[in-house]
Coordinates of C-alpha atoms in Angstrom, one line a residue:
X444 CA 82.9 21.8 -100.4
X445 CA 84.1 22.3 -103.5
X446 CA 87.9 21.6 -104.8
X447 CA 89.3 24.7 -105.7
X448 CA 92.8 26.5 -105.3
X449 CA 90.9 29.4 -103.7
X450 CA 89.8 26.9 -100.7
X451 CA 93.6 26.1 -99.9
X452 CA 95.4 29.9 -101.1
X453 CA 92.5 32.4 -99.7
X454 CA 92.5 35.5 -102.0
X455 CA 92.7 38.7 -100.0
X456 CA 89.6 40.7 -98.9
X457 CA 88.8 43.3 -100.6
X458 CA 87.0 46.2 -101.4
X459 CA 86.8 48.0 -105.0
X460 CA 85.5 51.6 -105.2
X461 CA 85.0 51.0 -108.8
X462 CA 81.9 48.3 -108.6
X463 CA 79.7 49.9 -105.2
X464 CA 76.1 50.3 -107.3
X465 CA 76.6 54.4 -106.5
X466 CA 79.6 54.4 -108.9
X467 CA 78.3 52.4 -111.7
X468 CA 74.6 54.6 -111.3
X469 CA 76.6 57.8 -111.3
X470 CA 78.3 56.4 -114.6
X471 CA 74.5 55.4 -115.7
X472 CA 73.3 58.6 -115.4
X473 CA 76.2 61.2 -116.9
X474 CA 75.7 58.9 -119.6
X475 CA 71.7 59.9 -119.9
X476 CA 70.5 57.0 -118.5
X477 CA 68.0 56.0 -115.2
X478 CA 69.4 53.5 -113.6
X479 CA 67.9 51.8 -109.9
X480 CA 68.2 54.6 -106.8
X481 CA 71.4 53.5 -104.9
X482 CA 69.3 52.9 -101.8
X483 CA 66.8 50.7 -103.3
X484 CA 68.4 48.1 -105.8
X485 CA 69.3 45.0 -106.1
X486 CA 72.8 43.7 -106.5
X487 CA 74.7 40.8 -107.7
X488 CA 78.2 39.3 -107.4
X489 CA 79.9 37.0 -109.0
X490 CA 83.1 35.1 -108.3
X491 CA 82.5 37.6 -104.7
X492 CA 85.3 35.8 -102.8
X493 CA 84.6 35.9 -98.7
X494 CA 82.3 38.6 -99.5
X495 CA 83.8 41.9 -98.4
X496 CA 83.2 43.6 -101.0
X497 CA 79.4 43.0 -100.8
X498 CA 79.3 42.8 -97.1
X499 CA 80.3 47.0 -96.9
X500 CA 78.1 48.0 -99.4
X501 CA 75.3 45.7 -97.4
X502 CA 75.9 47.5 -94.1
X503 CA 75.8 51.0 -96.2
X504 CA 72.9 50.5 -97.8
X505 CA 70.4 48.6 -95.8
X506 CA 67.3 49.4 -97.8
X507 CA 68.9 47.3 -100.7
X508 CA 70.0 43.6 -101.4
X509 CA 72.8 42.0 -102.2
X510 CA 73.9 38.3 -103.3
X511 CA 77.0 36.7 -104.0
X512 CA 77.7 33.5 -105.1
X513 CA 81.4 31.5 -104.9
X514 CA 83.1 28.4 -106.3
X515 CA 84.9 28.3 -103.1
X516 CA 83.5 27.1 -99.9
X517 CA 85.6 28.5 -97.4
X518 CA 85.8 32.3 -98.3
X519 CA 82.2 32.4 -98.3
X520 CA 81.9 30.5 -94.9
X521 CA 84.0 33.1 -93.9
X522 CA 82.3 35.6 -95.5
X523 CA 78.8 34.4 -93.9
X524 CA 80.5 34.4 -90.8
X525 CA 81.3 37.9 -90.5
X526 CA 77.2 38.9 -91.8
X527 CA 76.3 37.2 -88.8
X528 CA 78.6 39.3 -86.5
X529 CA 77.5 42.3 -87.8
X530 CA 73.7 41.3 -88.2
X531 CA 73.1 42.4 -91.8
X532 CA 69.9 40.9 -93.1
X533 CA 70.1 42.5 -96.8
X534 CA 73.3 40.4 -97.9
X535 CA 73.0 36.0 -98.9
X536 CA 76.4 34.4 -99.7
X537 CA 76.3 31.2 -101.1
X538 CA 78.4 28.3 -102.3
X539 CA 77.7 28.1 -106.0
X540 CA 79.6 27.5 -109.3
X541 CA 78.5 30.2 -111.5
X542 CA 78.5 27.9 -114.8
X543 CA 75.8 25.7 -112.9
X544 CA 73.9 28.8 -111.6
X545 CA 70.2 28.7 -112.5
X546 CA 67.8 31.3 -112.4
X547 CA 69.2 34.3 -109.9
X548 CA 66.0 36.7 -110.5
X549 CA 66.7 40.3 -112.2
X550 CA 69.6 42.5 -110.8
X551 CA 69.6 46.5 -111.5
X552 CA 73.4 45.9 -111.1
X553 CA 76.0 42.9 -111.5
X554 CA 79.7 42.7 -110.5
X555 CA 82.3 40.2 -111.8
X556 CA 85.6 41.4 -110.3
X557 CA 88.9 39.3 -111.1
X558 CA 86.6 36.2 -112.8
X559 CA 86.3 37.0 -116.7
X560 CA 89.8 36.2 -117.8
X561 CA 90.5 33.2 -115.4
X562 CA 87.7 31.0 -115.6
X563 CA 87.5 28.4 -118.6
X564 CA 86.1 29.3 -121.9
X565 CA 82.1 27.9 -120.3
X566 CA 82.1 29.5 -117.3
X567 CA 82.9 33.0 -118.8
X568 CA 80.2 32.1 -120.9
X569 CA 78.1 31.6 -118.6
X570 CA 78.9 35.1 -117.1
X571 CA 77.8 37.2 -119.9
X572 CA 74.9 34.9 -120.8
X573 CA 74.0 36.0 -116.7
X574 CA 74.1 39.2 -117.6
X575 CA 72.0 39.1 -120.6
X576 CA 69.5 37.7 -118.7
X577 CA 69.3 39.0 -115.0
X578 CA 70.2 42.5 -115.9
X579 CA 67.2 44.6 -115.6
X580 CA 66.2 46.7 -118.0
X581 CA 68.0 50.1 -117.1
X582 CA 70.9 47.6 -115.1
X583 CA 74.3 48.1 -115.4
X584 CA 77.0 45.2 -115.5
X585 CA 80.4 45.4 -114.3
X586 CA 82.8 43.2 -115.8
X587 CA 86.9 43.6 -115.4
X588 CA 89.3 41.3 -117.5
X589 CA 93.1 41.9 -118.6
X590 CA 93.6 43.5 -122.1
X591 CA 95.5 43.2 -125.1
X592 CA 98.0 44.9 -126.1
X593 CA 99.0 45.7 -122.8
X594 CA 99.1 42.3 -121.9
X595 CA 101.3 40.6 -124.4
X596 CA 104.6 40.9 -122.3
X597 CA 102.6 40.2 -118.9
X598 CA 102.2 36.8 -121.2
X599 CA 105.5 36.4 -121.8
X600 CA 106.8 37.1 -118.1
X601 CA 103.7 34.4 -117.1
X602 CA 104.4 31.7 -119.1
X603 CA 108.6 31.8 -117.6
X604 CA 107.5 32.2 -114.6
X605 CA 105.4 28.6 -114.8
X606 CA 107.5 27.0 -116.3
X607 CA 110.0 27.9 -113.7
X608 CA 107.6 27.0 -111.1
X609 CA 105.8 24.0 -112.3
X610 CA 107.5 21.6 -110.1
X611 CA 107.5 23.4 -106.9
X612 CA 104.3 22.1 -105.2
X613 CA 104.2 24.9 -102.3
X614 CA 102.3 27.8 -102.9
X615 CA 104.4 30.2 -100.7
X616 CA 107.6 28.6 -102.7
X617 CA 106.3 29.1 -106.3
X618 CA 105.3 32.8 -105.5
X619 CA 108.9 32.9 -103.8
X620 CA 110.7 31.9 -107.0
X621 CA 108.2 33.5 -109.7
X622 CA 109.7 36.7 -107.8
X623 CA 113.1 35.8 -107.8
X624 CA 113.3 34.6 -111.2
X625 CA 112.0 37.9 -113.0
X626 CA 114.8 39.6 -110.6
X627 CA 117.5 37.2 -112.0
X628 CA 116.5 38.3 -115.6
X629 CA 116.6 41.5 -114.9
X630 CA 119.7 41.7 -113.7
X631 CA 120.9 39.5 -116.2
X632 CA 123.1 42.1 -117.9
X633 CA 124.8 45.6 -117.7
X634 CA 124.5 48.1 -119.4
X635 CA 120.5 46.5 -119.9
X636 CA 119.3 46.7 -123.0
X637 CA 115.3 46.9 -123.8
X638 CA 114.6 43.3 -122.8
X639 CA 116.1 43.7 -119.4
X640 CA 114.6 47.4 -118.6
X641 CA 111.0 45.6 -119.5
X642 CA 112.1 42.8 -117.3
X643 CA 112.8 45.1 -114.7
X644 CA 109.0 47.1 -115.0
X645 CA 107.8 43.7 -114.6
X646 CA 110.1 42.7 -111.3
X647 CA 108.2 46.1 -110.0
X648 CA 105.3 45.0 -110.8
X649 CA 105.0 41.1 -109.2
X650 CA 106.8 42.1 -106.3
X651 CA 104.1 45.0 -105.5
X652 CA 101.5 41.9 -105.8
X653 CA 100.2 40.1 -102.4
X654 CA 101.3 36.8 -102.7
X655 CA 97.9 36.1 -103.1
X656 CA 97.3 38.1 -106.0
X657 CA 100.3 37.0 -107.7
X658 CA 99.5 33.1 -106.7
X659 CA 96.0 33.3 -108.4
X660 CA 96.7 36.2 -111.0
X661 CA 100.2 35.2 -112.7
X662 CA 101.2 32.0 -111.3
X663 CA 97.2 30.9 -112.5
X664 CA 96.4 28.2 -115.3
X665 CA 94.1 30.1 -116.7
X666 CA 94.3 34.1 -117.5
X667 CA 93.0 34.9 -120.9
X668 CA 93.4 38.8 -122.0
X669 CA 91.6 39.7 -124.5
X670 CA 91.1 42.8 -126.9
X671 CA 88.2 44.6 -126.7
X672 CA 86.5 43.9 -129.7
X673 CA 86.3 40.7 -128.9
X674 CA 85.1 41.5 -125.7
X675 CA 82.4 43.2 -127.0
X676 CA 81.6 40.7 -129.6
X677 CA 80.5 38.0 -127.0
X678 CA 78.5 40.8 -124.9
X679 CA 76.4 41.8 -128.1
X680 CA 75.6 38.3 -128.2
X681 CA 73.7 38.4 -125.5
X682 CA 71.9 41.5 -126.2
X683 CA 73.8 43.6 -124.2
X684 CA 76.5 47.0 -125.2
X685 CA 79.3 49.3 -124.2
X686 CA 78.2 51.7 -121.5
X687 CA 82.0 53.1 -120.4
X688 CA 84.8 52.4 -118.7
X689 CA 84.2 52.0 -114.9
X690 CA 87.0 54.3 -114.2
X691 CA 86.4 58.0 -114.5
X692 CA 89.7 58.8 -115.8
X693 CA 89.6 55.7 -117.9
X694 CA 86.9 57.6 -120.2
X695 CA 88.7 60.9 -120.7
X696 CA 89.7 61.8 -124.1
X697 CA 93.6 62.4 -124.1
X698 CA 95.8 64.5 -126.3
X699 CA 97.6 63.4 -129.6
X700 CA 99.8 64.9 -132.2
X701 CA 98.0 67.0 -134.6
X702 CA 98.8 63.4 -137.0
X703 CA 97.2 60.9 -134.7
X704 CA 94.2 63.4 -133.6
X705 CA 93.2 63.2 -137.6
X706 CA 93.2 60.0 -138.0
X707 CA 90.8 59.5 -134.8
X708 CA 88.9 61.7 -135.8
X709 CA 88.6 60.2 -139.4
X710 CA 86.5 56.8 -137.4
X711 CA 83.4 56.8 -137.8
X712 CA 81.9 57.8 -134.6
X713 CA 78.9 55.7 -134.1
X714 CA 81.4 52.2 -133.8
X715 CA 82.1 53.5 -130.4
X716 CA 83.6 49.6 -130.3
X717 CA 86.1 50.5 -132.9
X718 CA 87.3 53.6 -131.4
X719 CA 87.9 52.1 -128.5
X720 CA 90.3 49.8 -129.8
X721 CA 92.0 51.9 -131.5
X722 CA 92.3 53.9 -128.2
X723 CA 93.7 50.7 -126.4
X724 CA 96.4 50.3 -129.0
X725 CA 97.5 53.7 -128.3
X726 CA 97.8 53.1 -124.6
X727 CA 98.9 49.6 -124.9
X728 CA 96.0 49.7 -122.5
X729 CA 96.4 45.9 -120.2
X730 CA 93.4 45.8 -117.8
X731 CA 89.8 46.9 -118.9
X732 CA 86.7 47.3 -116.0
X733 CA 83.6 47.6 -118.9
X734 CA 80.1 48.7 -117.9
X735 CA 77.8 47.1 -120.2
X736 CA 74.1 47.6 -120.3
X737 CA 71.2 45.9 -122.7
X738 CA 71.5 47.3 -126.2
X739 CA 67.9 48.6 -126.2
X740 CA 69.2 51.5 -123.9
X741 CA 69.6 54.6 -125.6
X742 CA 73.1 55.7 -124.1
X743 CA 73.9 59.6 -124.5
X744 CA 77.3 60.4 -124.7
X745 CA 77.5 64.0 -125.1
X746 CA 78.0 63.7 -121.3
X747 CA 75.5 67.4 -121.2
X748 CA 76.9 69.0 -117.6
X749 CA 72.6 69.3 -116.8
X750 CA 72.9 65.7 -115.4
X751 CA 75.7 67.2 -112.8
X752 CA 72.5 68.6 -111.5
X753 CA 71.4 65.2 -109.9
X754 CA 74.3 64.6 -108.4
X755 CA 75.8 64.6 -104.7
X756 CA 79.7 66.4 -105.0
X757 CA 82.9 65.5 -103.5
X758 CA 86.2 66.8 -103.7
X759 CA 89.6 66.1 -101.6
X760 CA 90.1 69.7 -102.6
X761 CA 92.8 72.6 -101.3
X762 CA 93.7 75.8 -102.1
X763 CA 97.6 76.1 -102.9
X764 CA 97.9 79.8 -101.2
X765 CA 96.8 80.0 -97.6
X766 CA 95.3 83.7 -98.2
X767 CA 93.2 82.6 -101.4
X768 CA 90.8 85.2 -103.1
X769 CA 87.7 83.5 -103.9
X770 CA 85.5 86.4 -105.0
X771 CA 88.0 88.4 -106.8
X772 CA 89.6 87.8 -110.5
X773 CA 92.4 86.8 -109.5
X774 CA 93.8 83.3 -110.9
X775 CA 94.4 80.9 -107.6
X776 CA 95.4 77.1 -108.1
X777 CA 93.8 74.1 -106.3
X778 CA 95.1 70.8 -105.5
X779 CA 93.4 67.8 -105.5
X780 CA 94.1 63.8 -105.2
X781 CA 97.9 62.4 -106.8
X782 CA 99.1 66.4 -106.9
X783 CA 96.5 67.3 -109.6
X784 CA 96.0 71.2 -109.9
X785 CA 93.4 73.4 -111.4
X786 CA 93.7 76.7 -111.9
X787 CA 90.8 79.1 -111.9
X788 CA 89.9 82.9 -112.0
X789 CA 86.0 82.2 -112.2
X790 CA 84.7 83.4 -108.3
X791 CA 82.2 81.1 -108.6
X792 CA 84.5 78.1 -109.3
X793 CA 87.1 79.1 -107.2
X794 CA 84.2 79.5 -104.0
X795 CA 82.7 75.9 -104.7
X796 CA 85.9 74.4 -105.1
X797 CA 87.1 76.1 -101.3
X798 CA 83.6 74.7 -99.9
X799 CA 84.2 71.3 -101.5
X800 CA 87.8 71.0 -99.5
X801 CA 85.9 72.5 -96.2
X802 CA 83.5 69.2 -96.4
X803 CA 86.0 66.5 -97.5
X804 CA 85.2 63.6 -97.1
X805 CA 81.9 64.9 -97.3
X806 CA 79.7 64.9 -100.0
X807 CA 76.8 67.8 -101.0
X808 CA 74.3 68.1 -103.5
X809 CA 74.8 70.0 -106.6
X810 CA 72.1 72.4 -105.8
X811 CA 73.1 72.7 -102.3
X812 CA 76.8 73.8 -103.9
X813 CA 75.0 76.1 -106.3
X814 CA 73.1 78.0 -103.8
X815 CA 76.3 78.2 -101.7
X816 CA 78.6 79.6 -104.4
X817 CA 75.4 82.0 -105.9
X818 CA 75.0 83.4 -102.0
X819 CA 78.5 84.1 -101.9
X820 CA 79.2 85.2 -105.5
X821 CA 76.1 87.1 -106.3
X822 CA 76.4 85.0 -109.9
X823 CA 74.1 85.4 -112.2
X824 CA 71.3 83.3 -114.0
X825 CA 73.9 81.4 -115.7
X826 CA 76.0 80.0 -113.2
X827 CA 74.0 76.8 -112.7
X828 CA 75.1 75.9 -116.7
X829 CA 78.8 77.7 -115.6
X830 CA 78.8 75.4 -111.9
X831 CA 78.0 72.1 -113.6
X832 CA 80.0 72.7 -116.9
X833 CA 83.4 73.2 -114.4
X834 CA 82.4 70.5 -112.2
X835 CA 82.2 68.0 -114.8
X836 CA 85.6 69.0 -116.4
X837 CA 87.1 68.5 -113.0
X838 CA 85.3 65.1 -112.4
X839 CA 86.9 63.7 -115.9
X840 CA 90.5 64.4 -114.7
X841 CA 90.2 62.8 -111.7
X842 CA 90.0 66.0 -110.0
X843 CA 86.4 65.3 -107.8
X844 CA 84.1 62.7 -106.9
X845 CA 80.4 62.7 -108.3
X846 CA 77.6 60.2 -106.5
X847 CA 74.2 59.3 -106.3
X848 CA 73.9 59.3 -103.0
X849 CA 74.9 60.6 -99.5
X850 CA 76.9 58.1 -97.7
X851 CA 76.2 57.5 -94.0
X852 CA 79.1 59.3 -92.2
X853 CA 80.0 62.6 -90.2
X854 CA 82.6 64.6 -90.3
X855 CA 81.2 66.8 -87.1
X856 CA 80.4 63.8 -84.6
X857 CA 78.7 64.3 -81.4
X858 CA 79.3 64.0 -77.8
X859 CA 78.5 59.9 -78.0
X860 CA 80.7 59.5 -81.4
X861 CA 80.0 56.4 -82.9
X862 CA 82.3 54.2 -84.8
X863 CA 81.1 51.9 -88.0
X864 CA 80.6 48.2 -87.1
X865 CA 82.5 47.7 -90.0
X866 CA 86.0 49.4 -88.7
X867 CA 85.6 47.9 -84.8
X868 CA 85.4 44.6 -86.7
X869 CA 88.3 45.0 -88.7
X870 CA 90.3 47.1 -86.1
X871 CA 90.3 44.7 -83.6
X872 CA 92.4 42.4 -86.0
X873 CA 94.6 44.8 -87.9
X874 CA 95.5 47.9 -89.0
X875 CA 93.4 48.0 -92.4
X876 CA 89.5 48.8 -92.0
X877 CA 86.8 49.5 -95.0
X878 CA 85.6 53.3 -94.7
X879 CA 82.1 54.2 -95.0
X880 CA 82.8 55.8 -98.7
X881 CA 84.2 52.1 -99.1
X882 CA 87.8 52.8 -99.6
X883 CA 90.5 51.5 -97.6
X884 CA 92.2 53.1 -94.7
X885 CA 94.9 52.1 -92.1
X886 CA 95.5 53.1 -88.9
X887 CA 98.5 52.1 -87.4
X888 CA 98.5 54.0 -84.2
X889 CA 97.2 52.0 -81.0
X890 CA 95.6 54.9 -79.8
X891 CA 93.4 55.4 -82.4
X892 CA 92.3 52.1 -83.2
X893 CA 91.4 51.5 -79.5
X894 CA 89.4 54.5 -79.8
X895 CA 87.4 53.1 -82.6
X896 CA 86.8 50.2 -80.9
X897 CA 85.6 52.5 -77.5
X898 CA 83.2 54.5 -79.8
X899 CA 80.6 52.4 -79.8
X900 CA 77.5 55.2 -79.4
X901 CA 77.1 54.5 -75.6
X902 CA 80.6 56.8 -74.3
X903 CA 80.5 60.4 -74.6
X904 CA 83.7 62.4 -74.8
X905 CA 84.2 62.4 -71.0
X906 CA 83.9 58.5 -70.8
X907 CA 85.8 58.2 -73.8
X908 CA 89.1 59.9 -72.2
X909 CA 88.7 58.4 -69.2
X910 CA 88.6 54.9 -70.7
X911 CA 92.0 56.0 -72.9
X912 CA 93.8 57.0 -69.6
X913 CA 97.8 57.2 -69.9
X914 CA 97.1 61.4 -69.7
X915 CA 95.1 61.6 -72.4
X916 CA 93.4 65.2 -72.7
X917 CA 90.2 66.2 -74.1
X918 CA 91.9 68.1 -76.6
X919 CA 93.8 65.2 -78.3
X920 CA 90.6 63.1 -77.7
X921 CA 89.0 65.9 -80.0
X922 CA 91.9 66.2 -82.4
X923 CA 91.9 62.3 -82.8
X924 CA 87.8 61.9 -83.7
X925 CA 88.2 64.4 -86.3
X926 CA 90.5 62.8 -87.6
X927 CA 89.1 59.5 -87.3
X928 CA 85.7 61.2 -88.7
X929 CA 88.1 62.6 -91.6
X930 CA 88.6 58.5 -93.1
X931 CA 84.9 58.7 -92.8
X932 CA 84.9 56.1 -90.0
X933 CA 82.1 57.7 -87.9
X934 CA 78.2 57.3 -88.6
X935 CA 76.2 59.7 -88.5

């Protein structure tokens, strides 16, 4: 087994939203691309940890394969482990130092999560040199590192932090005073002046860390930011170029001062590279997650609303008054995720927007949405280029969810419910389980997380109550799998 501070501090399973092969095909495509189908591709991961990550998008998409490969022996022992228990044969984890990895075949899409900027100068070689040659020719690559500017006084606060530490030979008691030192300093003076206020972001910001994170993220003797043009230098090296950010917000184009909007506007717009960094100095931007694809790719970025068309539609969407008028002209406002609003007097907007918050989590095809809002509107000829053209303005913001596929859950179970694998799994040790839209949820309440575990297809409603007892009724047996089928927890 190999010797690595990984083996003796485990880093904390995980799941990231951002690198499931539906997200980085959906960014393919708006960006005029035709990447792999979701359901039949190949993916793989590197630096993948105990393999959560891989191990829900393996039990989502059984008619695809995955691989991941880890310095670390015991995570992926671990990681193996749990495959076995839930008897995926579409997922291989394996034991493997990716600067010593030879010939992995061709992937339609690669992930290296957390690995770029803490891994020596030949290993992150050897990461994009695995990109430029396993990618497959419409592939995309997912690769997340920190980033300067933003990173400069994440630096400084580092490098005090181990020196402080660099004696204490406990993990738990390094990460205890890497904490407590960045609180001394700032707290170090009243009335604080801009040293200590920065000092006390940065306090916020390590003591929201897991110890874990903080252990291998700060505390770490390796973790190299770097700008993004030099980024970008060592991935046209290997024949490969900037797709976008992996983030859909991360891409959006923000709002300057008249002054600054000239001069952007003044770079030369075919050094997308160039703009970009410019764009990072103006948001002292500090963590990039770049999708890069091979350079012979033509990449459309006029981002036309047509492509919405392919798309499956998802929206966590509400409308702020409880007697909204969706078919008159009247202007109503919407809420969506982290109190975001739009405000609309368009029926056929305001219509798919209200069908959108009906389905949550729930995702439906653009044309499905169309015909829905056209039914109801009576719009005319032009409201697929009106549908689409809204959509995507919403989608930039944040505002809704576009995908290439639709994910294997219900939110109107029937009489036998049944629970993912995935959540009974992680139920029956905690309170944290991977959704079937692979997000995080918790439960916290014992009633519902014996329920998961109870809903195993074979129960119907009846059974189920009477197995919950303690006066249970069918009506809060009801109220409870919708709600459960609300963190999209139940298959279909």
């Amino acid at each position: 087994m190999a010797d690595t501070i990984y083996n003796e501090v485990l880093y904390p399973s995980a799941v990231y939203a951002q690198t499931h092969p539906d997200r980085l095909a959906m960014m393919a495509t708006l960006y005029g691309m035709s990447p792999a189908p979701v359901e039949k591709c190949r993916v793989l991961e590197l630096g993948c940890g105990d393999g959560w990550n891989l191990i829900t998008m393996a039990y989502g998409l059984p008619g695809s394969e995955f691989f991941g490969i880890d310095l670390a022996g015991k995570p992926i022992a671990r990681g193996n482990e749990l495959i076995a228990k839930l008897g995926l044969k579409n997922l291989s984890l394996r034991e493997m130092d990716v600067a010593e990895a030879a010939d992995l075949g061709e992937f339609d899409y690669i992930i290296a999560h957390g690995l770029y900027s803490w891994v020596p100068p030949h290993v992150r070689e050897k990461v994009m040199a695995l990109c430029g040659r396993s990618l497959a020719p419409n592939g995309v690559a997912y690769i997340s590192y920190n980033a300067y500017p933003g990173n400069h006084l994440r630096d400084m606060v580092r490098g005090m932090m181990r020196y402080h530490t660099a004696h204490f030979t406990d993990p738990a008691q390094k990460i205890r005073q890497a904490r407590g030192l960045v609180k001394f300093l700032a707290e170090s003076k009243e009335p604080k002046e801009i040293y200590h206020e920065l000092m006390t972001q940065q306090s916020v910001r390590v003591n929201k860390y897991s110890d874990a994170g903080l252990f291998h993220d700060d505390l770490s003797s390796i973790n190299q930011p770097f700008y993004f043009h030099e980024f970008m230098a060592h991935a046209t090296a290997e024949g490969l170029q900037f797709l976008a950010e992996a983030d859909v917000v991360d891409n959006r184009e923000e709002r300057y001062p008249p002054q600054v909007e000239a001069v952007l506007a003044g770079l030369d717009p075919a050094d997308i590279v160039s703009r970009e960094q410019y764009l990072d100095f103006l948001k002292n931007r500090a963590f990039r997650q770049t999708l890069i694809c091979r350079s012979g790719v033509k990449i459309a970025r006029d981002l036309a609303p047509e492509r919405v068309c392919e798309m499956w539609i998802a929206g966590e969407v509400r409308a702020a008054s409880e007697s909204v008028e969706l078919l008159s002209a009247k202007a109503e406002i919407f809420h969506g995720p982290k109190n975001a609003e739009i405000e609309t007097d368009r029926p056929l907007v305001k219509t798919a927007l209200a069908k959108l918050g009906e389905l949550w989590p729930q995702r439906i095809h653009f044309s499905d949405l169309l015909a829905h809002a056209v039914a109801a509107t009576g719009a005319d000829a032009e409201a697929e280029s009106d549908l689409s053209t809204a959509l995507m303005q919403a989608q930039a913001v944040g505002f809704l969810e576009f995908h290439m596929h639709r994910a294997r859950f219900t939110i109107e179970p029937g009489e036998k419910p049944r629970a993912s694998a995935l959540a009974q799994m992680q139920f029956s040790a905690g309170d944290r389980a991977t959704s079937l839209r692979h997000t995080v949820v918790e439960i916290h309440d014992p009633m519902g997380k014996e329920l998961v575990r109870l809903m195993d297809g074979t129960r119907d409603r009846a059974a189920l109550v009477a197995e919950l007892g303690a006066g249970v009724t069918r009506e809060q047996l009801d109220e409870n799998i919708r709600k459960l089928a609300r963190l999209a927890l139940i298959e279909e």
